[in-house]
mmCIF file of C-alpha atoms in Angstrom:
data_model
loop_
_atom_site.group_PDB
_atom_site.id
_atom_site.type_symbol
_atom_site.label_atom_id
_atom_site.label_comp_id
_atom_site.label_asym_id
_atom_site.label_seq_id
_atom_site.Cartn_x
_atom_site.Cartn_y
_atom_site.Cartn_z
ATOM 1 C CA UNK Y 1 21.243 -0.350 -22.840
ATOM 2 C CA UNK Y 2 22.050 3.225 -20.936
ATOM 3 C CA UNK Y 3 22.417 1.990 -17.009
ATOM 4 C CA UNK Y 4 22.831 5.835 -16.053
ATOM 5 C CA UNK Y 5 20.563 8.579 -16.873
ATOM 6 C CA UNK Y 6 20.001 11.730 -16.170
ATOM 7 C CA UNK Y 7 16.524 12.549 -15.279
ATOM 8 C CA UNK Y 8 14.255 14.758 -12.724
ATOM 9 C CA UNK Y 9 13.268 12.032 -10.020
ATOM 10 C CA UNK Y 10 10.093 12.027 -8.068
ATOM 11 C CA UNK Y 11 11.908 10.147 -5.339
ATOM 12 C CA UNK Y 12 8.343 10.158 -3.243
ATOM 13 C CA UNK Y 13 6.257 8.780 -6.117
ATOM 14 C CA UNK Y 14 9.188 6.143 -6.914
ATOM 15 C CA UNK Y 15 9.342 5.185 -3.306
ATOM 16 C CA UNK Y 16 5.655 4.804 -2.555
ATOM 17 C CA UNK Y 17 5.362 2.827 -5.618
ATOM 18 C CA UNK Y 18 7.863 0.584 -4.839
ATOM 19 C CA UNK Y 19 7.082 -0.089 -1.434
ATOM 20 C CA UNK Y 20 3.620 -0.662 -1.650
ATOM 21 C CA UNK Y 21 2.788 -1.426 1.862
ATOM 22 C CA UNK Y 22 5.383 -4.205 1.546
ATOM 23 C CA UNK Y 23 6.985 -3.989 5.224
ATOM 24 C CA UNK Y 24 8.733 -7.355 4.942
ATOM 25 C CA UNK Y 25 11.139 -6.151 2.651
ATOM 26 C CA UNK Y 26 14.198 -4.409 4.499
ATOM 27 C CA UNK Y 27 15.891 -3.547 1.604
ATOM 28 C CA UNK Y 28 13.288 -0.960 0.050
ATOM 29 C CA UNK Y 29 15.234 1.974 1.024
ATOM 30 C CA UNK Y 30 18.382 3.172 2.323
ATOM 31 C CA UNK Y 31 20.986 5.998 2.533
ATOM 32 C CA UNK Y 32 24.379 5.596 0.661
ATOM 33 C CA UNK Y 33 28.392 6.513 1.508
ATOM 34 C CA UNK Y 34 30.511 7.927 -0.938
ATOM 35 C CA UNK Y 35 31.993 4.328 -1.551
ATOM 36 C CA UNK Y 36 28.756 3.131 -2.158
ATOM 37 C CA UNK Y 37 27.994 1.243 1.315
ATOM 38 C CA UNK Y 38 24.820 1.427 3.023
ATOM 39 C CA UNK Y 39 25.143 2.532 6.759
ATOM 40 C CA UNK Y 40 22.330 2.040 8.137
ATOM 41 C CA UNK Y 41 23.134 -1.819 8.154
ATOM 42 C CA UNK Y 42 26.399 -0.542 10.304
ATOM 43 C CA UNK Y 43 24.045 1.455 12.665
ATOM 44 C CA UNK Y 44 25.734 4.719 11.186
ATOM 45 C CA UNK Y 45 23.209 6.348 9.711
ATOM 46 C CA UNK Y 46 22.512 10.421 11.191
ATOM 47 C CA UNK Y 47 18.982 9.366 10.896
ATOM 48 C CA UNK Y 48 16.886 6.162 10.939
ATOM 49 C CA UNK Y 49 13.382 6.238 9.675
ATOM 50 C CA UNK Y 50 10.729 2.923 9.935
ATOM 51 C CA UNK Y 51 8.387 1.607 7.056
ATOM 52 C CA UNK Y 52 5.535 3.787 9.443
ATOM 53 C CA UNK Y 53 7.893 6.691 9.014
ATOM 54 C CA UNK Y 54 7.285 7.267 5.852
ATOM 55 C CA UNK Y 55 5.976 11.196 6.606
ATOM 56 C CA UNK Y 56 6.790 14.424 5.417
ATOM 57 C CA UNK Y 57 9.934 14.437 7.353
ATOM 58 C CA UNK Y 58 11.122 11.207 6.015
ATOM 59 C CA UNK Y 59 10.790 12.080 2.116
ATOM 60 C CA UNK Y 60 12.579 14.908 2.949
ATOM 61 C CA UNK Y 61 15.642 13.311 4.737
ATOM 62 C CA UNK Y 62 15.658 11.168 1.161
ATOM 63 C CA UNK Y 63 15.927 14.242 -1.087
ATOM 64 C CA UNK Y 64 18.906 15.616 1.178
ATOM 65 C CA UNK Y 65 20.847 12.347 1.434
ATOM 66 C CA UNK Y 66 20.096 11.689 -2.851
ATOM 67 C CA UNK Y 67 21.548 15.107 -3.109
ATOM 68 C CA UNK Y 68 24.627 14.171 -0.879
ATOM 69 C CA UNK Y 69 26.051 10.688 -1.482
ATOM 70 C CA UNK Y 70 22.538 9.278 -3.261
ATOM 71 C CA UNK Y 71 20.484 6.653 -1.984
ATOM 72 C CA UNK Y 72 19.339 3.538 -2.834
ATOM 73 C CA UNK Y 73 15.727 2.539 -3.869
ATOM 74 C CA UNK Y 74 14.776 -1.505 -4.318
ATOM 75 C CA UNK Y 75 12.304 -1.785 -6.881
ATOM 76 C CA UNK Y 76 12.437 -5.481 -7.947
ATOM 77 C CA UNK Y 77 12.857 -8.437 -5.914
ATOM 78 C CA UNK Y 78 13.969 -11.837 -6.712
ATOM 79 C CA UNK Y 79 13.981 -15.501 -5.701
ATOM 80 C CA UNK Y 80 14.575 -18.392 -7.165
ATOM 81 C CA UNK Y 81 12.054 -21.209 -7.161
ATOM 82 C CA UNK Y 82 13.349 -23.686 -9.777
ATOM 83 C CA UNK Y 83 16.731 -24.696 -11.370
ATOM 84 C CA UNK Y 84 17.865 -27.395 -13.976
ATOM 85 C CA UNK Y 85 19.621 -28.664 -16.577
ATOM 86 C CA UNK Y 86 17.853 -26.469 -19.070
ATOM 87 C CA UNK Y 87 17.479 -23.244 -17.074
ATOM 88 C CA UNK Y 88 16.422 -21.239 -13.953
ATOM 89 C CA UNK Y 89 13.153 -20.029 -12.635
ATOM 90 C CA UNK Y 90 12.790 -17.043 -10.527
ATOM 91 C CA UNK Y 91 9.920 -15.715 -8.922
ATOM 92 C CA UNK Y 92 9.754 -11.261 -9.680
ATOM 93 C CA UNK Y 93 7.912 -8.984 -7.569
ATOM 94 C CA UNK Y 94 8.098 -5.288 -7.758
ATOM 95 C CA UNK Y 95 5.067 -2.826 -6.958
ATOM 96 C CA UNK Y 96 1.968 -4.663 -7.003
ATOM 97 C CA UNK Y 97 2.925 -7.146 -9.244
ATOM 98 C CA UNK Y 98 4.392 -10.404 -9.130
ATOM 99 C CA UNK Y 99 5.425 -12.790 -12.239
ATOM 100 C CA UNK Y 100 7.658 -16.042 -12.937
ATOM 101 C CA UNK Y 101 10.900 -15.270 -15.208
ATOM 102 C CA UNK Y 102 12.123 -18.633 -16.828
ATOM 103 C CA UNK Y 103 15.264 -18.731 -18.443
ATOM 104 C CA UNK Y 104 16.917 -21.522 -20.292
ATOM 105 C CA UNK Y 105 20.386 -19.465 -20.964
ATOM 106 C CA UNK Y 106 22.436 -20.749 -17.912
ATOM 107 C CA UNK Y 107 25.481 -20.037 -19.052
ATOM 108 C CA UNK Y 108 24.257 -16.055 -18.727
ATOM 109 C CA UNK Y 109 22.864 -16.450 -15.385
ATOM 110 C CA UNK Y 110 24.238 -16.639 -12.001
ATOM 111 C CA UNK Y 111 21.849 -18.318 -10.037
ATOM 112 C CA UNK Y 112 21.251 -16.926 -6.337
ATOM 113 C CA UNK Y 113 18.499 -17.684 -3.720
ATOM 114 C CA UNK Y 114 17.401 -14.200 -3.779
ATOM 115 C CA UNK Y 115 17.971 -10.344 -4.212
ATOM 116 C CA UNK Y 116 17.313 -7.043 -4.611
ATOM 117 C CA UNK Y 117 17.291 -4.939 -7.505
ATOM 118 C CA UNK Y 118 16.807 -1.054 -7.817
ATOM 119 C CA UNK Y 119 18.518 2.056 -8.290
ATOM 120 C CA UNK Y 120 20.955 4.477 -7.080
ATOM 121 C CA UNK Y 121 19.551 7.920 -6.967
ATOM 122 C CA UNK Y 122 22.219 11.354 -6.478
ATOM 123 C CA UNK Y 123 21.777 14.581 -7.722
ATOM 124 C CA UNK Y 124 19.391 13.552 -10.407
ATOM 125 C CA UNK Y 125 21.265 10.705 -11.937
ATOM 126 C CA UNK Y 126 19.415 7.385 -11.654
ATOM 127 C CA UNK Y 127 21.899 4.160 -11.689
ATOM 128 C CA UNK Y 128 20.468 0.677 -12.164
ATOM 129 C CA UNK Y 129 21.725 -1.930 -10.560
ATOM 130 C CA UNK Y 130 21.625 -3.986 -7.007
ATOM 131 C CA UNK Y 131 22.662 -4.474 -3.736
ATOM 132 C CA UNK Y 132 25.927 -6.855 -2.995
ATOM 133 C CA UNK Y 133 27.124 -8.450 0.268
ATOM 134 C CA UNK Y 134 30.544 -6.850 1.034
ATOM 135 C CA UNK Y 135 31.744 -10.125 2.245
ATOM 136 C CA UNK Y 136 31.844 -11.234 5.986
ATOM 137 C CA UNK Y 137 30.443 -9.610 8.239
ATOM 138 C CA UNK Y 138 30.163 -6.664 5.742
ATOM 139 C CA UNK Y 139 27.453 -4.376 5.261
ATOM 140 C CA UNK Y 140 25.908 -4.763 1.606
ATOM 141 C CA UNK Y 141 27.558 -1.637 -0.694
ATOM 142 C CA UNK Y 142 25.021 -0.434 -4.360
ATOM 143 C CA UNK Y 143 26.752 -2.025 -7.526
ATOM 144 C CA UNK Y 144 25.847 -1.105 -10.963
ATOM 145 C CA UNK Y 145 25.027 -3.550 -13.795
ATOM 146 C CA UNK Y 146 27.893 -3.664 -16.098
ATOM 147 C CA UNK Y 147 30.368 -2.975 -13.513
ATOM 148 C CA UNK Y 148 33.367 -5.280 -12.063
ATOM 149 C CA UNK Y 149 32.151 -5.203 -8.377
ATOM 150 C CA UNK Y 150 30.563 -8.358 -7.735
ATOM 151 C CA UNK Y 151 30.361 -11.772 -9.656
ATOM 152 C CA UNK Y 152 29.975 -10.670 -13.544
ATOM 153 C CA UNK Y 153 27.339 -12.754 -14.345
ATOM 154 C CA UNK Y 154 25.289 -11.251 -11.709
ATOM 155 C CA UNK Y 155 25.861 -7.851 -12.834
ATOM 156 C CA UNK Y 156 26.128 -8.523 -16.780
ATOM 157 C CA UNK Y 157 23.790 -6.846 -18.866
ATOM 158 C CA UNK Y 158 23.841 -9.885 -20.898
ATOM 159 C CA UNK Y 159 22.221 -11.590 -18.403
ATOM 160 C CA UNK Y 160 18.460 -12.094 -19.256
ATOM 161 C CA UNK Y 161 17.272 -12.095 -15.960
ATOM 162 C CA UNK Y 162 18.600 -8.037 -15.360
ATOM 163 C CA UNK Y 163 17.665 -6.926 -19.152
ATOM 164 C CA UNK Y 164 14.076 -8.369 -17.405
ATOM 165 C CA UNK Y 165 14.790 -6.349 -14.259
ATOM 166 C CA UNK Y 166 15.948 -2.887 -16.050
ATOM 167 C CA UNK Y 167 12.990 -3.261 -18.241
ATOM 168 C CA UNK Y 168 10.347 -3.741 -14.952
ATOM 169 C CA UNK Y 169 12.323 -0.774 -13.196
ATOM 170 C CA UNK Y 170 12.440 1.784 -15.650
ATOM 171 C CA UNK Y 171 8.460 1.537 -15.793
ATOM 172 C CA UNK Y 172 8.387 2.227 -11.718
ATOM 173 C CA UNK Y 173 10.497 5.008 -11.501
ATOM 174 C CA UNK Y 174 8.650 8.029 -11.712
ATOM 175 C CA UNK Y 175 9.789 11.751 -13.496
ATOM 176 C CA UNK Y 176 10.096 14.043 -16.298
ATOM 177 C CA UNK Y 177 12.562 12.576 -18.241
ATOM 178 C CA UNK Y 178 12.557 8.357 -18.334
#
């Protein structure tokens, strides 16, 4: 499973479609650091833009900051409605869609309440991945799947739950090449 690609992004077209007209969800959206963190959690961002922002203007602040540090686009989220002995039930929504995941490989998954899944977009490389607290009083920071930045079940790609997620978010994201 490729977690990076290459590809020509339509970062409006992704955006739009992930949104939706969604406003409760904060974490559609947001501008990244060169470490990764998101800033305007910190109140550090040059520019802040609302869900009703989302103009001319706005689209093009994205393509400058995804051709500076990247950005970060949530196209999947996740909450858990159900856990037992013989699995986990999560509750998926993404677009205009919304489905139940049941799994019944615990030892894969790391169960959570909720969050976000989506992808880091720079300079026409699209990362998959999510968004992880950076601890107390942290802002939250982009971490890939596969990588050693958070809890590895959460970010394994043998989790069932993400294969589930990469599959859902490489149908939303919109270009020439994916």
């Amino acid at each position: 499973m490729q977690i990076t690609r290459k590809i020509n992004v339509d970062i409006k077209r992704t955006v739009e479609n992930s949104v939706v007209g969604r406003e409760e969800f904060h974490f559609y959206v947001d501008e990244l650091t060169q470490n990764g963190i998101m800033p305007t959690y910190a109140g550090e961002s040059d520019e802040k833009y609302a869900f009703e922002d989302m103009n001319d203007e706005f689209f093009e602040y994205l393509e400058r900051k995804a051709a500076e540090n990247g950005i970060y686009i949530r196209l999947v989220f996740a909450c858990r409605i159900d856990s037992g002995e013989n699995g986990a039930v999560f509750d998926l929504e993404y677009g205009k869609s919304k489905e139940t995941f049941t799994t019944d490989e615990r030892d894969r998954i790391l169960e959570f309440e909720f969050a976000d899944f989506g992808v880091k977009v720079q300079n026409g490389t699209v990362t998959f991945g999510t968004t992880v607290e950076g601890g107390c009083a942290q802002t939250p920071y982009f971490a890939e799947f596969g990588s050693d930045k958070a809890n590895e079940e959460f970010l394994s790609l043998e989790n069932p739950l993400n294969r589930r997620v990469i599959s859902i978010m490489e149908k939303m994201i919109f270009s020439d090449g994916l």
